[in-house]
Each structure stands twice: as structure tokens, then as C-alpha cells.
Short mmCIF file of C-alpha atoms and ligand atoms in Angstrom, two decimals:
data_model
loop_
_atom_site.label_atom_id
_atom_site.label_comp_id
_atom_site.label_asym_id
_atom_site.label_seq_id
_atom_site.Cartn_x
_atom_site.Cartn_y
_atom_site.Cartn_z
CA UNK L 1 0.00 0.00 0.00
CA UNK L 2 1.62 3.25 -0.85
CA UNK L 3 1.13 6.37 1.27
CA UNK L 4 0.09 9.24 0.20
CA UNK L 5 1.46 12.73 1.52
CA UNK L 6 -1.06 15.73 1.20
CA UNK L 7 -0.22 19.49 1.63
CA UNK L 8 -1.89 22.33 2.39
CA UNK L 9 -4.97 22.97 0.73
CA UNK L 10 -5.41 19.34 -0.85
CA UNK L 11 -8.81 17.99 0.41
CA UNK L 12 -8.71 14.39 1.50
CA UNK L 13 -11.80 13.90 -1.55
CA UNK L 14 -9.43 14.52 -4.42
CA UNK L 15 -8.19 10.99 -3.86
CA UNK L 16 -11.71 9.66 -4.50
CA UNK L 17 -12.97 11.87 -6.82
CA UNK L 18 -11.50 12.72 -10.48
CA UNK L 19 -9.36 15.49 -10.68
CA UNK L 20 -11.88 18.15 -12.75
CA UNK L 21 -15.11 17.87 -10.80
CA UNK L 22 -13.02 18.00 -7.27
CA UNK L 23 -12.24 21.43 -8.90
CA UNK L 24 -14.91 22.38 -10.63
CA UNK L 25 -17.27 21.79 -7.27
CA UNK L 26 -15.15 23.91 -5.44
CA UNK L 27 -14.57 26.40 -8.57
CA UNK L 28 -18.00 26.70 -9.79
CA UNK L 29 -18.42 30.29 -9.05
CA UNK L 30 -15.51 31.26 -10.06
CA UNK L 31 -14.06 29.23 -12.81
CA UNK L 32 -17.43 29.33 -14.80
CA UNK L 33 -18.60 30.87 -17.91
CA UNK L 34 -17.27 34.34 -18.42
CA UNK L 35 -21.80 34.62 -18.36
CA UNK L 36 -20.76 34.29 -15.10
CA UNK L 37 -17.72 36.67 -14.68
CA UNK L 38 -20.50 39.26 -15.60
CA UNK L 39 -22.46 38.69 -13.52
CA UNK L 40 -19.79 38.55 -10.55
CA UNK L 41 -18.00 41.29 -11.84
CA UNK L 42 -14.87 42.28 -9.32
CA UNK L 43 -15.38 39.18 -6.86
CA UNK L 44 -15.03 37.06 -9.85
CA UNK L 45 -11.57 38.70 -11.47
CA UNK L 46 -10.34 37.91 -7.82
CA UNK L 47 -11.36 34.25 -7.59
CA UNK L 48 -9.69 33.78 -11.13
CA UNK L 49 -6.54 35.44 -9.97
CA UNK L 50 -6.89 32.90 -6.90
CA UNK L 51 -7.16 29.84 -8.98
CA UNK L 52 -3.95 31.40 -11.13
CA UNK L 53 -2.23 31.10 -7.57
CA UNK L 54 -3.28 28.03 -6.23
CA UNK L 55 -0.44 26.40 -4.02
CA UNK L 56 1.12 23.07 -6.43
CA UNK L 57 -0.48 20.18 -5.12
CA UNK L 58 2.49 18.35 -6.39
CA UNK L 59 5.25 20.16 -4.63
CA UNK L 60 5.99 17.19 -2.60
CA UNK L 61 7.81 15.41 -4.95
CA UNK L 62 10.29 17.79 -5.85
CA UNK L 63 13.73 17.49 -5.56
CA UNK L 64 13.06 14.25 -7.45
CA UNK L 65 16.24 11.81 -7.92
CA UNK L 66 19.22 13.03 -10.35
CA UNK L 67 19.51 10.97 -12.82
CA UNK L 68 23.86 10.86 -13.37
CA UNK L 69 23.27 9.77 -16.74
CA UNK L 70 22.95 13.01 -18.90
CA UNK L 71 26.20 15.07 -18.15
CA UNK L 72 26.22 18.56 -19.23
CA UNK L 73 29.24 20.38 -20.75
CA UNK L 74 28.88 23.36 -19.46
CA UNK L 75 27.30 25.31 -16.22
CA UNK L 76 23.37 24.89 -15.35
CA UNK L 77 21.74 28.50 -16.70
CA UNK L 78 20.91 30.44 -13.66
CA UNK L 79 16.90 29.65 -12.82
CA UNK L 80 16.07 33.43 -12.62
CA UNK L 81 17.77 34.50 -16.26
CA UNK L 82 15.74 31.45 -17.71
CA UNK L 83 12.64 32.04 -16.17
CA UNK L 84 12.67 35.44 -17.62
CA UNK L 85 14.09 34.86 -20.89
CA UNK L 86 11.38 32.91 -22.60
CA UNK L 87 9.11 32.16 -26.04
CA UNK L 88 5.81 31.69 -25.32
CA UNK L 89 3.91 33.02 -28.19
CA UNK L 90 0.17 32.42 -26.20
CA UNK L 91 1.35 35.57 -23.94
CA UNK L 92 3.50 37.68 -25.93
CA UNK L 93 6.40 37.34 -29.11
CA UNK L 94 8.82 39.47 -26.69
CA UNK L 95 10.91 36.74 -24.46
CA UNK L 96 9.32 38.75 -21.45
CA UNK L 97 6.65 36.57 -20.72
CA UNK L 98 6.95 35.85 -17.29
CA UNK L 99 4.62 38.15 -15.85
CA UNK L 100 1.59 37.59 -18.18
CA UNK L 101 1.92 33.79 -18.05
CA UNK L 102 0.84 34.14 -14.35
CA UNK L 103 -2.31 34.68 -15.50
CA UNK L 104 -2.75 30.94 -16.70
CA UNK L 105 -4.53 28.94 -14.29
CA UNK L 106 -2.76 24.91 -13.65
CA UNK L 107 -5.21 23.49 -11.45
CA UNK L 108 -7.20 21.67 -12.77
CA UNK L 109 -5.37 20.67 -15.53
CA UNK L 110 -6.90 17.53 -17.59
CA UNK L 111 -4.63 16.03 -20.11
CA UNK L 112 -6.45 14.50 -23.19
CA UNK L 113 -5.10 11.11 -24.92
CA UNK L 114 -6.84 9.77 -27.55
CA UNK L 115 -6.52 9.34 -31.26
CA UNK L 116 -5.15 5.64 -31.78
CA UNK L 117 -5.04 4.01 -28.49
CA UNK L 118 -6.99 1.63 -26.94
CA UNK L 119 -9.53 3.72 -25.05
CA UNK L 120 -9.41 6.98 -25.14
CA UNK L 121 -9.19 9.00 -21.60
CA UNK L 122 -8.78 11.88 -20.25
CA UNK L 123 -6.83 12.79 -16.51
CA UNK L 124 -6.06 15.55 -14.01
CA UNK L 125 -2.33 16.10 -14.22
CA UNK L 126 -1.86 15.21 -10.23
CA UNK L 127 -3.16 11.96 -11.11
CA UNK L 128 -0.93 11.29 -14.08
CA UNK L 129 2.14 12.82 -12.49
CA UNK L 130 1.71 10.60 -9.45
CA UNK L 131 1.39 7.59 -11.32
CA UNK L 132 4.91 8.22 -12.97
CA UNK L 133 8.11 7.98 -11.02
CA UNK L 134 9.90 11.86 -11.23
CA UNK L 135 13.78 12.12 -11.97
CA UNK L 136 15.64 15.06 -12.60
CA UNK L 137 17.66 15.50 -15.59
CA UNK L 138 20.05 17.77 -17.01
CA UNK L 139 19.66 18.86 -20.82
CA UNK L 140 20.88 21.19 -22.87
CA UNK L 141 18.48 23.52 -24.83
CA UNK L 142 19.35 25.04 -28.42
CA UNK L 143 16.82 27.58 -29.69
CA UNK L 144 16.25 28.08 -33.46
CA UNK L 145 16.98 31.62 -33.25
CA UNK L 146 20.73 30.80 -32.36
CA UNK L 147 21.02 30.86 -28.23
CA UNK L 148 21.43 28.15 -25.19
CA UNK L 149 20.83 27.24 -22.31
CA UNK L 150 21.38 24.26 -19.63
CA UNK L 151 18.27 23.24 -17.54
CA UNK L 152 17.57 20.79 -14.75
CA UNK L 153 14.57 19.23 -15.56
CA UNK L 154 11.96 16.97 -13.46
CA UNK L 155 9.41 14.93 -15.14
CA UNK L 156 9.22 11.57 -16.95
CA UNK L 157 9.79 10.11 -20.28
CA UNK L 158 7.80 10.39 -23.14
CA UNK L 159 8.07 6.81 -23.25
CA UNK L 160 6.40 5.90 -20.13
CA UNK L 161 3.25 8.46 -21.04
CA UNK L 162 3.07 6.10 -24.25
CA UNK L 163 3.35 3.40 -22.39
CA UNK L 164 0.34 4.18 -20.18
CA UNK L 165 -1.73 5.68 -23.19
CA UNK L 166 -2.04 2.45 -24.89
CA UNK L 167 -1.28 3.13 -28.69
CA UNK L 168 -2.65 0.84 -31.33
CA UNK L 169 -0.16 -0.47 -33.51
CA UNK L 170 -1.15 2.15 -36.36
CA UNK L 171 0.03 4.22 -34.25
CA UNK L 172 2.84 6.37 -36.48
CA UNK L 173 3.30 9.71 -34.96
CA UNK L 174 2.72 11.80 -31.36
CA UNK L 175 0.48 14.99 -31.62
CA UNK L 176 0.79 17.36 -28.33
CA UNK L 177 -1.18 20.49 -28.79
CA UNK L 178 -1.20 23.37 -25.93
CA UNK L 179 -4.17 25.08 -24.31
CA UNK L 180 -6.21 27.66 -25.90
CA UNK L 181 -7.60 30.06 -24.00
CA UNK L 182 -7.63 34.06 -25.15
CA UNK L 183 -9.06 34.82 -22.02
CA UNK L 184 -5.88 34.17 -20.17
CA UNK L 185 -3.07 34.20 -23.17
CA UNK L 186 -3.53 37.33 -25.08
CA UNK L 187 -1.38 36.21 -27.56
CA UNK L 188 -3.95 33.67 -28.64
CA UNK L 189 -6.27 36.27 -30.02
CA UNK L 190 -3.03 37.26 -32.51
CA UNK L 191 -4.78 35.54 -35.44
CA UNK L 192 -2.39 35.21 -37.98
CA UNK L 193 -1.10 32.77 -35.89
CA UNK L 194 -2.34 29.28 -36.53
CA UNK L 195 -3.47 28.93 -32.97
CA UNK L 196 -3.38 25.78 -30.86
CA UNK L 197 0.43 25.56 -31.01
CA UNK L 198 1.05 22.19 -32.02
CA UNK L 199 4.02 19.63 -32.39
CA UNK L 200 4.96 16.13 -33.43
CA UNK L 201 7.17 13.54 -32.67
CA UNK L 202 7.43 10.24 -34.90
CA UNK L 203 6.59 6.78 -32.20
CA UNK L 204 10.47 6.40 -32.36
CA UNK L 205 11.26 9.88 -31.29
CA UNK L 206 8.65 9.57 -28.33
CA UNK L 207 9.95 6.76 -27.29
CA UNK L 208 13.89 7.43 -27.52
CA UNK L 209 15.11 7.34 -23.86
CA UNK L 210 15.99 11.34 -24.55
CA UNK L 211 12.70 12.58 -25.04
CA UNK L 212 11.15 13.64 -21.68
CA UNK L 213 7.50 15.44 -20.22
CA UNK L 214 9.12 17.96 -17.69
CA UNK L 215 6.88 18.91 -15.04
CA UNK L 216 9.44 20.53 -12.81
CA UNK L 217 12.44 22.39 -13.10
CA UNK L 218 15.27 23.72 -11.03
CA UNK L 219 14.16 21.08 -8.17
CA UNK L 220 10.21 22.65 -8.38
CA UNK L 221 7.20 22.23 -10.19
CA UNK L 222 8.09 23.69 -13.18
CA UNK L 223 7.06 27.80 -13.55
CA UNK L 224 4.29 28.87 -15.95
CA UNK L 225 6.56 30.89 -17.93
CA UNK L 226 8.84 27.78 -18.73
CA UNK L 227 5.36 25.34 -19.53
CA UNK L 228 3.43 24.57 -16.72
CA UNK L 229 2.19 21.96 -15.55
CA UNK L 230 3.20 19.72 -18.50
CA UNK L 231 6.11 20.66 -21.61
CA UNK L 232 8.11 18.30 -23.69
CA UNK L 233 11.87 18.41 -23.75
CA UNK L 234 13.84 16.85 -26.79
CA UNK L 235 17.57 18.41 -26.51
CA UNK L 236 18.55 17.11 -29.84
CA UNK L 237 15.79 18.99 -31.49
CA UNK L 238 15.79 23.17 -31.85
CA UNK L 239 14.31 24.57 -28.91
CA UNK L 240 10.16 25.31 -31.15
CA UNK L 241 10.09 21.33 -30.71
CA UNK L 242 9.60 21.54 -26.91
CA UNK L 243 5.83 22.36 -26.39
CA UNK L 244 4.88 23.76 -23.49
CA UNK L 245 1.47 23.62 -20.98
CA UNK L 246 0.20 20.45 -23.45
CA UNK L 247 -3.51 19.60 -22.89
CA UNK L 248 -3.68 16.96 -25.51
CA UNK L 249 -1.67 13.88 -26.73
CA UNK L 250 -3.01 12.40 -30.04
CA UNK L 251 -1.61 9.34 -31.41
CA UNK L 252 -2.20 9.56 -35.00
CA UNK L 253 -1.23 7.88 -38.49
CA UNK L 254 -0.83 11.31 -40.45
CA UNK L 255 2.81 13.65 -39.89
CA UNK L 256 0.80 16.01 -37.86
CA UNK L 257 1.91 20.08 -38.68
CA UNK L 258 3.47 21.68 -35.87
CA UNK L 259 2.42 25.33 -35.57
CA UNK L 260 5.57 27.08 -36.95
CA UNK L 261 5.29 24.17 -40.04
CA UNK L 262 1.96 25.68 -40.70
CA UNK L 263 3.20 29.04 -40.34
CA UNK L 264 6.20 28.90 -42.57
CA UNK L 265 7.33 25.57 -43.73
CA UNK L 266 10.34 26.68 -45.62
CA UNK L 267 12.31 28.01 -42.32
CA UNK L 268 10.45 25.31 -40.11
CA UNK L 269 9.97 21.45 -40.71
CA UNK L 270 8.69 18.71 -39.11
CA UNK L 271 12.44 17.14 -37.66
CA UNK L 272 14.12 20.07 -36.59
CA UNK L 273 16.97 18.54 -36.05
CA UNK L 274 20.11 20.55 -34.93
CA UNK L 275 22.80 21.18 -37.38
CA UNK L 276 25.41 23.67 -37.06
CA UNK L 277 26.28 22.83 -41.00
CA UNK L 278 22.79 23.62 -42.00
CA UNK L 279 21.93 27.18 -41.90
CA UNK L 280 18.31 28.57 -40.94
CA UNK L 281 17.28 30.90 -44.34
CA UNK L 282 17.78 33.60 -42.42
CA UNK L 283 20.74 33.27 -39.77
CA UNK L 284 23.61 30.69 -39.50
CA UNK L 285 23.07 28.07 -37.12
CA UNK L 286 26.94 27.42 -36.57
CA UNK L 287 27.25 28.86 -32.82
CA UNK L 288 24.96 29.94 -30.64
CA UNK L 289 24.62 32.80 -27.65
CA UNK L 290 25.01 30.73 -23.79
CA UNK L 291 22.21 33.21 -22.18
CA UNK L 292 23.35 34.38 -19.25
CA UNK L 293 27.25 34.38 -20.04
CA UNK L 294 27.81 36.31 -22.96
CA UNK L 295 30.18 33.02 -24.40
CA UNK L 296 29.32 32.31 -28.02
CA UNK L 297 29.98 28.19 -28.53
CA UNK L 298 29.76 26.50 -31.89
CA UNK L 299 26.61 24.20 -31.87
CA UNK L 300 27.00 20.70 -31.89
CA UNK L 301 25.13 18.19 -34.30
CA UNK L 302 22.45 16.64 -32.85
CA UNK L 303 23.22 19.47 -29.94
CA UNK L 304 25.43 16.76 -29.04
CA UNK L 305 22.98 13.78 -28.26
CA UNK L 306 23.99 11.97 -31.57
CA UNK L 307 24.80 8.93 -29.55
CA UNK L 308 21.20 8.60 -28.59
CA UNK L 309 19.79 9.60 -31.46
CA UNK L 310 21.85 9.19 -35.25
CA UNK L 311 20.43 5.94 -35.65
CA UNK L 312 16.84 7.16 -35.90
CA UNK L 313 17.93 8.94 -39.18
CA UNK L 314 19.91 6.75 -40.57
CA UNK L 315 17.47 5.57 -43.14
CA UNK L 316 15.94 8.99 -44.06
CA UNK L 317 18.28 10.68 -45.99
CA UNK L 318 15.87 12.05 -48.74
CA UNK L 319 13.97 14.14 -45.48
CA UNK L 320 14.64 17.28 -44.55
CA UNK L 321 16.13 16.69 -40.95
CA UNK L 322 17.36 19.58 -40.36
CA UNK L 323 15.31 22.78 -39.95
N1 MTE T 1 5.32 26.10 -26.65
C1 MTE T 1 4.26 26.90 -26.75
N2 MTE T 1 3.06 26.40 -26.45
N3 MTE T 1 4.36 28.18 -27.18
C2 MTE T 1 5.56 28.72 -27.55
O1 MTE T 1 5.61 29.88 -27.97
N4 MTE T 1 7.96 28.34 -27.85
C3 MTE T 1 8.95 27.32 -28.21
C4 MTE T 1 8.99 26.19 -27.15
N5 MTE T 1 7.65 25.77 -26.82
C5 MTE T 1 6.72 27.89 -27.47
C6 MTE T 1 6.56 26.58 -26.97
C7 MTE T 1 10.28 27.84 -28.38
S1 MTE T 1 10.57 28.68 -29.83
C8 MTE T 1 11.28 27.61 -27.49
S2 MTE T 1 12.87 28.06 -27.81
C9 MTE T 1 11.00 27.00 -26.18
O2 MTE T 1 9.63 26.69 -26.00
C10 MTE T 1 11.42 28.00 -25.12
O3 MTE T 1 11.35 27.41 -23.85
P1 MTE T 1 11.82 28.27 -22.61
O4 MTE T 1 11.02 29.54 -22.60
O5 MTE T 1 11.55 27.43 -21.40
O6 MTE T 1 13.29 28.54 -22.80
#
């Protein structure tokens, strides 16, 4: 029998009752229908505000293990110049999101899984991150537009989500979308964008041992800012690969379209693989800017993980891999 530590405000009837009706009993005058926010007018702004600042109910499993296995060549990036250096196109195109993505509320979170699986299903994050074991792991992070960074990540791998999703054997490709919600993410009113953001990973990508669901970082649940409650990390891939705060994974047969693909497919394909020898149309992708240090390294293939993942390639030399 495994024991279960609560904190805080965690009432003893989330164990027995699914995720989104434990909140949206205790929510239902103030998560509503915006019908409702008129109604409520000032009382209900400050109820939203207070379900955007809801203590983690999952902060008791951070610092999660280290896992010694991925080594980093160079210094972690300093938490505070990462968590206010960052792309998140929902809030704002400026890398000074940080204080708008407050605004998105984590609890309750359900995450979505369907397409081809078994059963289809959905789940509250708690549950799902409680029924995966946490590690920490240290990655490095290579944007498209040419900068770095170094983050310690907690989560789980993509492999072990698959795992518990059930895919059908037609099962050919991984389809994460993000929320969408204009009401909280002004950015998602912007509508030249091809709103939700969207990204893919082919079944062997997911299940590489590299890729990983980070739900913490820096030895916490993981801020809103960097993806919260739920982003991908793939280190090998440029940086628009990692999807952040994902609602929905859809296992499908068709190459789904990631949002910059739809956007502009000649500067952004479906692999997005990292190649210093392979310049972006508009900008060399030979070195990139170490945020936070002012050092200038050249990139590595692969953004060095070619051990882990050259032989998923190796028979698809008439793709385009690399942008
Ligand atoms: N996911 C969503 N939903 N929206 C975004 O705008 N930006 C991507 C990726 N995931 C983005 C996203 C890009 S371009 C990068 S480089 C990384 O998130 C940035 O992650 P960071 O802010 O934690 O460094």
C-alpha cells in the first residue's frame, strides 16, 4: 500500500474523486462561464486570480532523484535568467513573458489522450504525475533563433506516457497540442497565428530514452513561464520542438503540422533537427549565444545527443532533418 502525503490545501476527496469535478465543485463560481464573470463582476476577477495562484499540489515530490546519466558540458543557466528569458507566443512574441503567463490557471489541468489508443481518456495532471516515477535530468536547450541554455529538468519520459496511453499499432506519430484560451493568453487572439500551437514527434522519437514530459524544473514544479504543468523536452531537437502547458496527446497515423510548419514551412519542418552545418534561411546556425554568459559556442550536431539519437535517421536521408 503506498502512502500518500497531502499538503496544504489538498482535500482528502481529491483521492476519490476525479481530478476536474473535485475542482470544478469547489470552482464553480468562479471558474465558470465568463456569463458568469458578468455577472460577478470584481469578486469574480479575484477568484480567477486565486485559482492562477493556487499552491502546487504536487510540490511534494520535488527534488526528485538526479539521474547521473545526462552530463552537461557546461554550467546549469541560472533559474532566474531562464525564467525570464522565454518564447511563449500564447502571452507575448517578446521573451518577457513571465509576468503575463501568471495569468494561466494549472489546477485543474486535464490532459487529453486519444486518437489511436486503446480507449481513449482523459486525466487531471496530479493523477498522471503521481502515477509516474519523477527524476531530474540535465539537458541542454538550443533555440532556433541561435542561443542556449542548460536546464535541470523533473518529469518523466515520453516513453512511459506512451506506455500508459495504450497506442494501437497504427500508431505512427505523437500529436501534443497546448491550451487555448484568449481569455488568459492574449497572444492567442493574434490571429495570424495558426493557434493551438502544435508539435509532433514520430513513435520512435517519443519513445527514444531522450525525449522527456518535464513537469518541474530547477528542483520545483516547473514555472508557468517555462510550460506549466506539462512541456516536452527533446535536446537534440531546436528549442520550437519543446511544447509547453500540453492539454492533448493524439496518437495519429498522419505527420501532424506543428504550428511554426503551418506558419512557414520553408524556415520550419517537421524534424528540426540541430545542425550547425545547416543554416536557418535567415541566420547561421553554426554557434549559438550561452544566455546568461555572454560566451558564443559553436553548436554541436544533434546538440550533441547523436549517440542517442543518429540511428533514428539513418534511413531517411531524402527528409529534410534539419530545420
Ligand atoms: N510552446 C508553446 N506552447 N508556445 C511557444 O511559444 N515556444 C517554443 C517552445 N515551446 C513555445 C513553446 C520555443 S521557440 C522555445 S525556444 C521554447 O519553448 C522556449 O522554452 P523556454 O522559454 O523554457 O526557454
Amino acid at each position: 500500500m503506498s502512502i500518500i502525503r497531502r499538503r496544504g490545501w489538498e482535500l482528502s476527496d481529491r483521492l476519490a474523486t476525479p481530478e476536474h469535478l473535485v475542482f470544478n465543485r469547489r470552482g464553480l463560481l468562479a471558474g465558470g462561464a465568463s456569463a458568469l464573470a458578468l455577472m460577478a463582476g470584481p469578486a469574480y476577477a479575484q477568484r480567477v486570480t486565486d485559482l492562477a495562484n493556487i499552491p502546487d499540489p504536487s510540490a511534494d515530490l520535488y527534488p526528485a532523484k538526479h539521474n547521473e546519466k545526462y552530463v552537461l558540458d557546461r554550467p546549469i543557466t541560472d533559474e532566474k535568467i531562464n525564467s525570464n528569458y522565454n518564447n511563449f507566443y500564447e502571452f507575448n512574441s517578446t521573451k518577457n513573458v513571465a509576468q503575463q503567463a501568471q495569468a494561466l490557471p494549472i489546477r485543474p489541468w486535464m490532459v487529453k489522450i486519444d486518437g489511436l489508443v486503446e480507449k481513449p481518456f482523459e486525466i487531471g495532471i496530479d493523477e498522471l504525475i503521481r502515477k509516474m516515477t519523477l527524476e531530474e535530468r540535465t539537458y541542454r536547450h538550443r533555440c532556433v533563433e541561435a542561443w542556449s541554455m542548460a536546464i535541470a529538468w523533473t518529469g518523466f519520459p515520453v516513453a512511459k506516457l506512451v506506455e500508459f496511453a495504450k497506442p494501437l499499432g497504427s500508431a505512427k506519430y505523437l500529436r501534443m497540442e497546448t491550451f487555448n484560451n484568449p481569455k488568459v493568453a492574449p497572444g492567442l487572439k493574434q490571429s495570424w497565428y495558426p493557434w493551438p500551437y502544435v508539435e509532433g514527434l514520430s513513435m520512435a522519437e517519443a519513445t527514444n530514452e531522450l525525449a522527456f514530459l518535464a513537469t518541474g524544473a530547477y528542483g520545483h514544479p516547473i514555472a508557468k513561464q517555462m510550460g506549466a504543468p506539462l512541456r516536452l523536452a527533446v535536446p537534440w531537437k531546436y528549442g520550437f520542438k519543446s511544447i509547453k502547458s500540453i492539454v492533448r496527446f493524439s496518437f495519429v497515423e498522419q505527420r501532424p503540422k506543428g504550428m511554426w510548419e503551418a506558419l512557414q514551412a520553408s524556415e520550419y519542418g517537421f524534424w528540426a533537427n540541430v545542425n550547425p552545418e545547416v543554416p536557418h534561411p535567415r541566420w547561421s546556425q553554426a554557434s549559438e549565444e550561452v544566455i546568461g554568459t555572454g560566451e558564443r559556442r559553436p553548436t554541436l550536431l544533434f546538440n550533441g545527443y547523436g549517440d542517442y539519437v543518429a540511428s533514428l535517421y539513418s534511413d531517411m536521408k531524402s527528409e529534410r532533418l534539419w530545420a
